[in-house]
Short mmCIF file of C-alpha atoms in Angstrom, two decimals:
data_model
loop_
_atom_site.label_atom_id
_atom_site.label_comp_id
_atom_site.label_asym_id
_atom_site.label_seq_id
_atom_site.Cartn_x
_atom_site.Cartn_y
_atom_site.Cartn_z
CA MET A 1 22.55 45.36 114.98
CA ASN A 2 23.67 48.28 112.45
CA GLN A 3 21.86 49.54 109.44
CA ALA A 4 23.33 47.65 106.79
CA GLY A 5 22.51 44.51 108.63
CA ARG A 6 18.93 45.16 109.17
CA ILE A 7 18.77 46.37 105.78
CA GLN A 8 20.20 42.88 104.67
CA GLN A 9 17.81 40.93 107.30
CA TRP A 10 14.87 43.01 105.61
CA SER A 11 15.93 41.97 102.14
CA GLN A 12 16.06 38.71 103.08
CA ARG A 13 12.61 38.56 104.64
CA PHE A 14 10.92 40.33 101.89
CA ASN A 15 12.47 37.61 99.14
CA LEU A 16 10.75 34.75 101.42
CA ARG A 17 7.39 36.51 101.22
CA LEU A 18 7.75 37.24 97.49
CA LEU A 19 8.33 33.53 96.91
CA ILE A 20 5.50 32.63 99.33
CA LEU A 21 3.52 34.82 97.39
CA VAL A 22 4.28 33.30 94.24
CA LEU A 23 3.96 30.00 94.86
CA ALA A 24 0.58 30.89 96.85
CA ILE A 25 -0.82 32.42 93.44
CA GLY A 26 0.37 29.69 91.57
CA LEU A 27 -1.11 27.05 93.42
CA GLY A 28 -4.58 28.88 93.52
CA VAL A 29 -4.24 29.14 89.54
CA ASN A 30 -3.70 25.20 89.67
CA VAL A 31 -6.60 24.20 91.88
CA LEU A 32 -9.20 26.43 90.22
CA GLY A 33 -8.02 26.18 86.84
CA VAL A 34 -7.64 22.01 86.46
CA GLY A 35 -10.93 21.12 85.80
CA HIS A 36 -10.99 23.62 82.91
CA LEU A 37 -7.27 22.69 81.31
CA LEU A 38 -8.47 19.09 81.37
CA VAL A 39 -11.54 19.87 79.23
CA ALA A 40 -9.67 21.65 77.10
CA PHE A 41 -6.67 19.76 76.53
CA ARG A 42 -8.91 16.55 75.94
CA TRP A 43 -10.61 18.56 73.36
CA MET A 44 -7.45 19.86 71.52
CA LEU A 45 -5.13 16.99 72.16
CA SER A 46 -4.94 12.97 71.17
CA PRO A 47 -4.18 10.72 74.08
CA ALA A 48 -1.03 10.40 72.76
CA ASP A 49 -0.46 14.13 72.68
CA LEU A 50 -1.97 14.62 75.81
CA GLN A 51 0.09 11.64 77.39
CA LEU A 52 3.15 13.11 76.36
CA LEU A 53 2.04 16.64 77.56
CA VAL A 54 1.50 15.04 81.11
CA GLN A 55 5.09 13.43 80.64
CA LEU A 56 6.65 17.03 79.83
CA GLY A 57 4.75 18.68 82.51
CA GLY A 58 6.36 16.34 84.91
CA LEU A 59 9.59 16.35 83.49
CA LEU A 60 9.32 20.17 84.18
CA LEU A 61 8.17 20.11 87.64
CA LEU A 62 10.32 16.86 89.23
CA VAL A 63 13.11 16.94 87.07
CA LEU A 64 13.97 19.47 84.86
CA ILE A 65 14.15 22.33 87.00
CA PRO A 66 16.00 21.04 90.01
CA ALA A 67 18.35 18.79 87.58
CA ALA A 68 19.22 21.94 85.80
CA GLY A 69 20.08 23.88 88.81
CA ILE A 70 21.93 21.23 90.32
CA TYR A 71 24.10 20.75 87.01
CA SER A 72 24.68 24.53 86.38
CA LEU A 73 26.23 24.66 90.08
CA VAL A 74 28.13 21.79 89.70
CA SER A 75 29.62 22.93 86.34
CA GLU A 76 30.27 25.89 87.82
CA PHE A 77 32.48 24.09 90.51
CA ALA A 78 33.92 22.12 88.03
CA PHE A 79 35.41 25.16 85.87
CA TRP A 80 36.40 26.92 89.47
CA GLU A 81 38.63 23.80 89.97
CA GLY A 82 40.02 23.95 86.79
CA TRP A 83 38.74 20.52 85.46
CA LEU A 84 36.79 21.68 82.24
CA GLN A 85 39.02 22.70 79.11
CA GLY A 86 37.60 25.15 77.00
CA LEU A 87 38.19 28.63 78.42
CA PRO A 88 41.50 30.24 78.65
CA THR A 89 42.88 31.74 81.41
CA PRO A 90 42.60 35.87 80.97
CA ALA A 91 46.72 35.89 80.93
CA SER A 92 46.78 33.93 77.71
CA LEU A 93 43.30 35.34 76.12
CA PHE A 94 44.93 38.72 74.08
CA GLU A 95 48.59 38.19 71.95
CA PRO A 96 51.02 40.67 72.56
CA ALA A 97 50.28 43.36 69.92
CA VAL A 98 53.37 45.62 68.40
CA ALA A 99 50.65 47.59 66.63
CA ARG A 100 46.86 48.37 66.91
CA ALA A 101 44.98 45.23 65.95
CA THR A 102 41.77 46.77 65.31
CA THR A 103 40.32 50.02 63.59
CA HIS A 104 37.38 50.21 65.73
CA ASP A 105 37.13 52.36 68.58
CA CYS A 106 34.03 50.58 70.31
CA PHE A 107 32.67 46.85 70.32
CA LEU A 108 29.02 46.58 71.33
CA VAL A 109 28.63 43.09 72.43
CA TYR A 110 24.58 41.82 72.26
CA LEU A 111 23.37 39.65 75.17
CA ASP A 112 20.14 37.64 73.94
CA GLY A 113 17.04 37.01 76.53
CA ILE A 114 15.76 33.98 77.76
CA HIS A 115 14.73 32.79 74.05
CA GLN A 116 17.99 31.96 72.86
CA LEU A 117 18.46 28.61 71.98
CA GLU A 118 21.34 28.32 70.04
CA ARG A 119 24.11 30.36 68.75
CA ASP A 120 21.76 31.62 65.90
CA HIS A 121 19.35 34.21 67.29
CA PRO A 122 15.55 34.04 66.32
CA PRO A 123 14.62 35.44 62.95
CA ARG A 124 13.19 38.62 64.17
CA VAL A 125 15.93 39.35 66.79
CA SER A 126 18.09 38.61 63.97
CA ASP A 127 16.81 41.32 61.50
CA PHE A 128 16.57 43.50 64.47
CA LEU A 129 20.52 43.03 64.59
CA ALA A 130 20.95 43.42 60.94
CA LEU A 131 19.48 46.90 61.06
CA LEU A 132 21.25 47.72 63.86
CA GLU A 133 24.65 46.88 62.37
CA GLN A 134 23.52 48.55 59.64
CA ARG A 135 23.35 51.66 61.02
CA LEU A 136 26.21 51.89 63.56
CA PRO A 137 29.21 54.17 63.09
CA ALA A 138 31.89 53.18 61.28
CA ASP A 139 34.25 52.25 64.21
CA THR A 140 31.86 50.38 66.09
CA LEU A 141 31.84 46.57 65.93
CA LEU A 142 28.63 44.47 66.68
CA VAL A 143 29.52 41.24 68.55
CA ARG A 144 26.39 38.85 68.14
CA GLY A 145 26.04 35.18 68.79
CA LEU A 146 27.30 34.44 72.42
CA GLU A 147 25.86 31.70 74.03
CA THR A 148 24.81 33.57 77.10
CA TYR A 149 23.32 30.95 79.56
CA THR A 150 25.72 28.19 78.79
CA VAL A 151 28.77 27.69 80.99
CA MET A 152 31.15 26.74 78.12
CA PRO A 153 31.45 28.61 74.89
CA VAL A 154 29.28 26.36 73.18
CA ALA A 155 25.39 25.89 72.47
CA LEU A 156 23.20 23.96 74.71
CA ALA A 157 23.15 21.10 71.90
CA GLU A 158 27.33 21.01 71.92
CA ASP A 159 27.11 20.77 76.19
CA ALA A 160 29.53 17.51 76.74
CA GLY A 161 27.27 16.57 79.70
CA SER A 162 23.45 17.41 78.29
CA ALA A 163 23.61 17.37 74.66
CA TRP A 164 21.68 14.33 74.54
CA PHE A 165 18.77 16.15 76.48
CA TRP A 166 18.45 19.11 74.81
CA ARG A 167 18.63 17.78 71.54
CA ARG A 168 15.66 15.91 71.70
CA LEU A 169 13.69 18.90 73.21
CA PHE A 170 15.10 20.88 70.35
CA ALA A 171 13.43 17.74 68.04
CA LEU A 172 10.16 18.03 69.97
CA GLN A 173 9.94 21.76 69.41
CA GLU A 174 10.70 22.02 66.01
CA HIS A 175 9.49 18.62 64.63
CA TYR A 176 6.22 17.52 66.59
CA PRO A 177 3.40 18.19 65.08
CA ASN A 178 1.37 19.31 67.94
CA PRO A 179 1.50 22.64 68.59
CA LEU A 180 1.21 22.82 72.34
CA VAL A 181 3.41 19.91 72.53
CA GLN A 182 6.27 22.42 70.72
CA LEU A 183 5.24 25.32 72.93
CA ILE A 184 5.77 22.94 76.12
CA ALA A 185 9.25 21.79 74.78
CA ALA A 186 10.42 25.57 74.54
CA VAL A 187 9.40 26.52 77.59
CA LEU A 188 11.48 23.49 79.38
CA VAL A 189 14.65 24.87 77.39
CA GLN A 190 14.01 28.36 78.77
CA ALA A 191 13.81 27.31 82.14
CA ASN A 192 17.53 26.35 82.00
CA ASN A 193 18.29 30.24 80.83
CA VAL A 194 15.80 31.34 83.58
CA ILE A 195 17.67 29.42 86.30
CA LYS A 196 21.12 31.06 84.72
CA VAL A 197 19.72 34.72 84.95
CA GLY A 198 18.56 33.73 89.03
CA ILE A 199 22.17 32.40 89.52
CA SER A 200 23.31 35.30 88.22
CA SER A 201 22.12 37.63 90.30
CA ASP A 202 22.76 35.58 93.54
CA ARG A 203 25.50 36.90 95.36
CA ARG A 204 27.02 33.44 96.46
CA TYR A 205 27.36 31.46 93.14
CA GLY A 206 26.69 34.38 90.47
CA PRO A 207 30.21 35.65 90.52
CA ILE A 208 31.84 32.13 88.82
CA LEU A 209 28.77 32.39 86.45
CA ASN A 210 29.65 36.08 85.83
CA TYR A 211 33.29 35.17 85.71
CA GLU A 212 33.07 32.34 83.23
CA LEU A 213 30.90 34.52 80.80
CA ALA A 214 32.97 37.34 81.22
CA LEU A 215 36.14 34.75 79.92
CA LYS A 216 33.93 33.95 77.06
CA ILE A 217 33.46 37.63 75.95
CA SER A 218 36.60 38.46 76.24
CA LEU A 219 37.47 35.49 73.98
CA ARG A 220 35.11 36.67 71.44
CA LEU A 221 36.42 40.25 71.48
CA ALA A 222 40.11 38.68 70.91
CA GLU A 223 39.12 36.74 68.23
CA ALA A 224 37.42 40.21 66.50
CA GLY A 225 40.63 41.96 67.32
CA PHE A 226 40.26 43.93 70.53
CA ARG A 227 43.29 44.36 72.59
CA PRO A 228 43.66 45.68 75.92
CA ASP A 229 45.27 49.42 76.07
CA CYS A 230 44.06 49.97 72.65
CA GLY A 231 42.06 52.64 73.97
CA CYS A 232 38.84 50.84 72.39
CA ARG A 233 35.75 50.94 74.94
CA ILE A 234 33.07 48.16 75.30
CA ALA A 235 29.43 48.50 75.37
CA LEU A 236 27.12 45.52 76.76
CA THR A 237 23.56 45.82 75.46
CA GLY A 238 21.12 42.93 76.85
CA TYR A 239 17.41 42.20 76.10
CA SER A 240 15.07 41.14 78.97
CA GLY A 241 17.32 38.46 81.29
CA GLY A 242 20.38 39.24 78.90
CA ALA A 243 20.45 42.71 81.07
CA GLU A 244 20.94 40.83 84.35
CA MET A 245 23.79 38.41 82.42
CA ALA A 246 25.54 42.24 81.32
CA MET A 247 25.32 43.61 85.12
CA GLY A 248 26.96 40.45 86.17
CA VAL A 249 29.64 40.29 83.73
CA ALA A 250 30.52 44.05 83.12
CA ASP A 251 32.73 44.23 86.25
CA TYR A 252 35.01 41.23 85.47
CA LEU A 253 35.25 42.46 81.99
CA ARG A 254 36.27 45.62 82.73
CA ARG A 255 39.06 43.79 84.96
CA ILE A 256 39.90 41.35 81.75
CA THR A 257 40.12 43.78 79.01
CA ARG A 258 41.66 46.83 81.23
CA ALA A 259 38.72 48.95 78.55
CA GLN A 260 35.97 51.45 79.58
CA VAL A 261 32.84 49.21 79.87
CA SER A 262 29.23 50.36 79.60
CA ILE A 263 25.71 48.88 79.63
CA ILE A 264 22.52 49.58 77.41
CA SER A 265 19.30 47.45 78.31
CA PHE A 266 16.48 47.33 76.80
CA CYS A 267 13.17 45.85 78.69
CA GLY A 268 15.77 44.67 80.68
CA VAL A 269 15.05 42.29 83.94
CA PHE A 270 17.69 42.59 86.34
CA SER A 271 19.03 42.77 90.03
CA GLY A 272 21.64 45.42 90.05
CA ASN A 273 23.42 43.50 92.85
CA GLN A 274 26.44 43.41 91.23
CA VAL A 275 29.56 45.66 91.35
CA LEU A 276 28.26 48.46 89.20
CA GLN A 277 30.39 51.67 90.26
CA GLN A 278 33.53 51.23 88.36
CA LEU A 279 31.26 51.36 84.76
CA ALA A 280 31.73 54.16 82.54
CA GLY A 281 27.59 54.14 82.58
CA ILE A 282 24.27 52.29 82.43
CA THR A 283 21.38 53.41 80.10
CA MET A 284 18.19 51.72 80.59
CA ILE A 285 15.67 51.74 77.62
CA VAL A 286 12.16 50.85 78.72
CA GLY A 287 8.78 50.73 77.20
CA SER A 288 5.87 52.08 78.98
CA LYS A 289 3.77 49.11 78.64
CA ASP A 290 6.31 46.53 79.73
CA PRO A 291 4.92 44.51 82.66
CA VAL A 292 7.85 42.02 82.44
CA ALA A 293 10.62 44.81 82.83
CA ALA A 294 8.55 46.50 85.53
CA PHE A 295 8.25 43.54 87.52
CA GLY A 296 11.98 43.27 87.75
CA ARG A 297 11.93 46.27 89.70
CA PHE A 298 9.96 44.97 92.81
CA ALA A 299 11.17 41.32 92.22
CA TYR A 300 14.67 42.25 93.40
CA PRO A 301 14.54 44.70 96.74
CA GLY A 302 18.08 46.13 95.94
CA ARG A 303 16.33 48.27 93.30
CA SER A 304 13.98 49.59 95.58
CA PRO A 305 14.50 53.47 96.91
CA LEU A 306 14.01 52.08 100.22
CA LEU A 307 17.34 50.71 100.09
CA PRO A 308 19.84 53.73 99.39
CA LEU A 309 22.80 51.23 100.14
CA SER A 310 22.45 49.09 97.48
CA ASN A 311 24.90 49.06 94.48
CA TRP A 312 21.82 50.47 92.13
CA ASN A 313 20.92 53.12 94.34
CA LYS A 314 24.84 54.04 94.93
CA SER A 315 25.14 54.01 90.83
CA LEU A 316 21.99 55.79 90.76
CA ALA A 317 22.70 58.82 93.04
CA ALA A 318 26.22 58.94 91.46
CA GLY A 319 24.26 59.61 88.36
CA ARG A 320 25.87 56.79 86.34
CA ILE A 321 22.18 55.76 85.14
CA GLU A 322 20.05 57.05 82.31
CA ARG A 323 16.71 55.98 81.83
CA CYS A 324 14.97 56.27 78.27
CA GLU A 325 11.25 55.25 77.97
CA ILE A 326 9.76 54.47 74.81
CA ALA A 327 5.98 55.09 74.86
CA GLY A 328 3.84 52.06 74.11
CA MET A 329 6.41 49.50 73.77
CA ASN A 330 5.61 46.60 75.49
CA HIS A 331 7.87 43.12 76.37
CA ASN A 332 7.65 40.86 73.37
CA GLY A 333 5.12 40.31 70.65
CA ILE A 334 3.85 42.67 67.82
CA HIS A 335 4.32 45.70 70.46
CA GLY A 336 7.62 44.46 71.70
CA PRO A 337 11.26 45.85 70.62
CA PHE A 338 11.98 43.20 67.72
CA SER A 339 8.57 44.26 65.88
CA ASP A 340 8.45 46.77 62.67
CA ALA A 341 6.21 49.03 65.32
CA PHE A 342 9.06 49.88 67.79
CA ARG A 343 12.51 48.27 66.61
CA LEU A 344 14.11 51.60 64.88
CA ARG A 345 12.82 53.38 67.94
CA VAL A 346 15.14 51.19 70.12
CA ILE A 347 17.63 51.17 67.58
CA LYS A 348 17.69 54.88 67.42
CA SER A 349 18.03 54.83 71.56
CA ILE A 350 20.99 52.36 71.27
CA LEU A 351 22.84 54.81 69.05
CA ALA A 352 22.22 57.88 71.32
CA ALA A 353 23.30 56.03 74.27
CA LEU A 354 26.72 54.85 72.61
CA GLN A 355 27.48 58.43 71.90
CA HIS A 356 27.76 59.43 76.13
#
């Protein structure tokens, strides 16, 4: 067996052991803590609330996660076979332009984290993007509001095959009087986005999902006035799981738009498995107290320094990856990148990366 084969075999074994470890830890927590949780739930919840909570928990474990994964793969297959309408072919994306279609030299595309439920971003993210947009150079256009975790260019609540389900969960999250039930409903929605991140990093099914998202981004760019060969460049900035989606679509987007593409991630959780060698550059903005982003480095073996032949380490060795650390910043909350304490520092780091 050659060296590449041994590395691939070791990577597969590592992924299996990591999965077994995570499952064992989760099982131990469930077994040891179930009695205390039941006492707390009886004190906090009414019988009707408790019954709904048990139903949502069973739905999450037995139905939603497997169904969301299967539905995602079936949707991608249907798209690949040409059964779905809504995404154009690359040849029809951009109209021929005699003159320059835009005055912008750079298009900055924002891809949100797994908390995204619809086109509109949460209030803190919207405030962050508004402040970023104010400080961007005049020749840079911010493209926002992309549905990062849906197959078609629509929000979850508008997806033809599952809208009825997501609308019910959204109603529980927004209007149910018990905050714990609202939290569980939000977790159920985010589980769909986590699955999409996992598919994006997979070498078997990820290319289809990433190609779909690249088409959606290209469609939005065309609406914003972008045209191939206009000399414009594209920068993808992704938060948390959005960084994985940016890594996945970057090379496809480069081929479709025939433009220079770079990536700016902050608090990113990503695999680095995708084709990265042809990108203009990658900037990682990380917090010194961000355990989620740090875990991503260990969860994906391709980012380990022990595997020098991985796509990530090849790009790292070629000097195409730059790391910028912000002291004291966490993944979210009052010390996260969207907080008053750190958002200006994150924005300054993004602006500095755009100058490279």
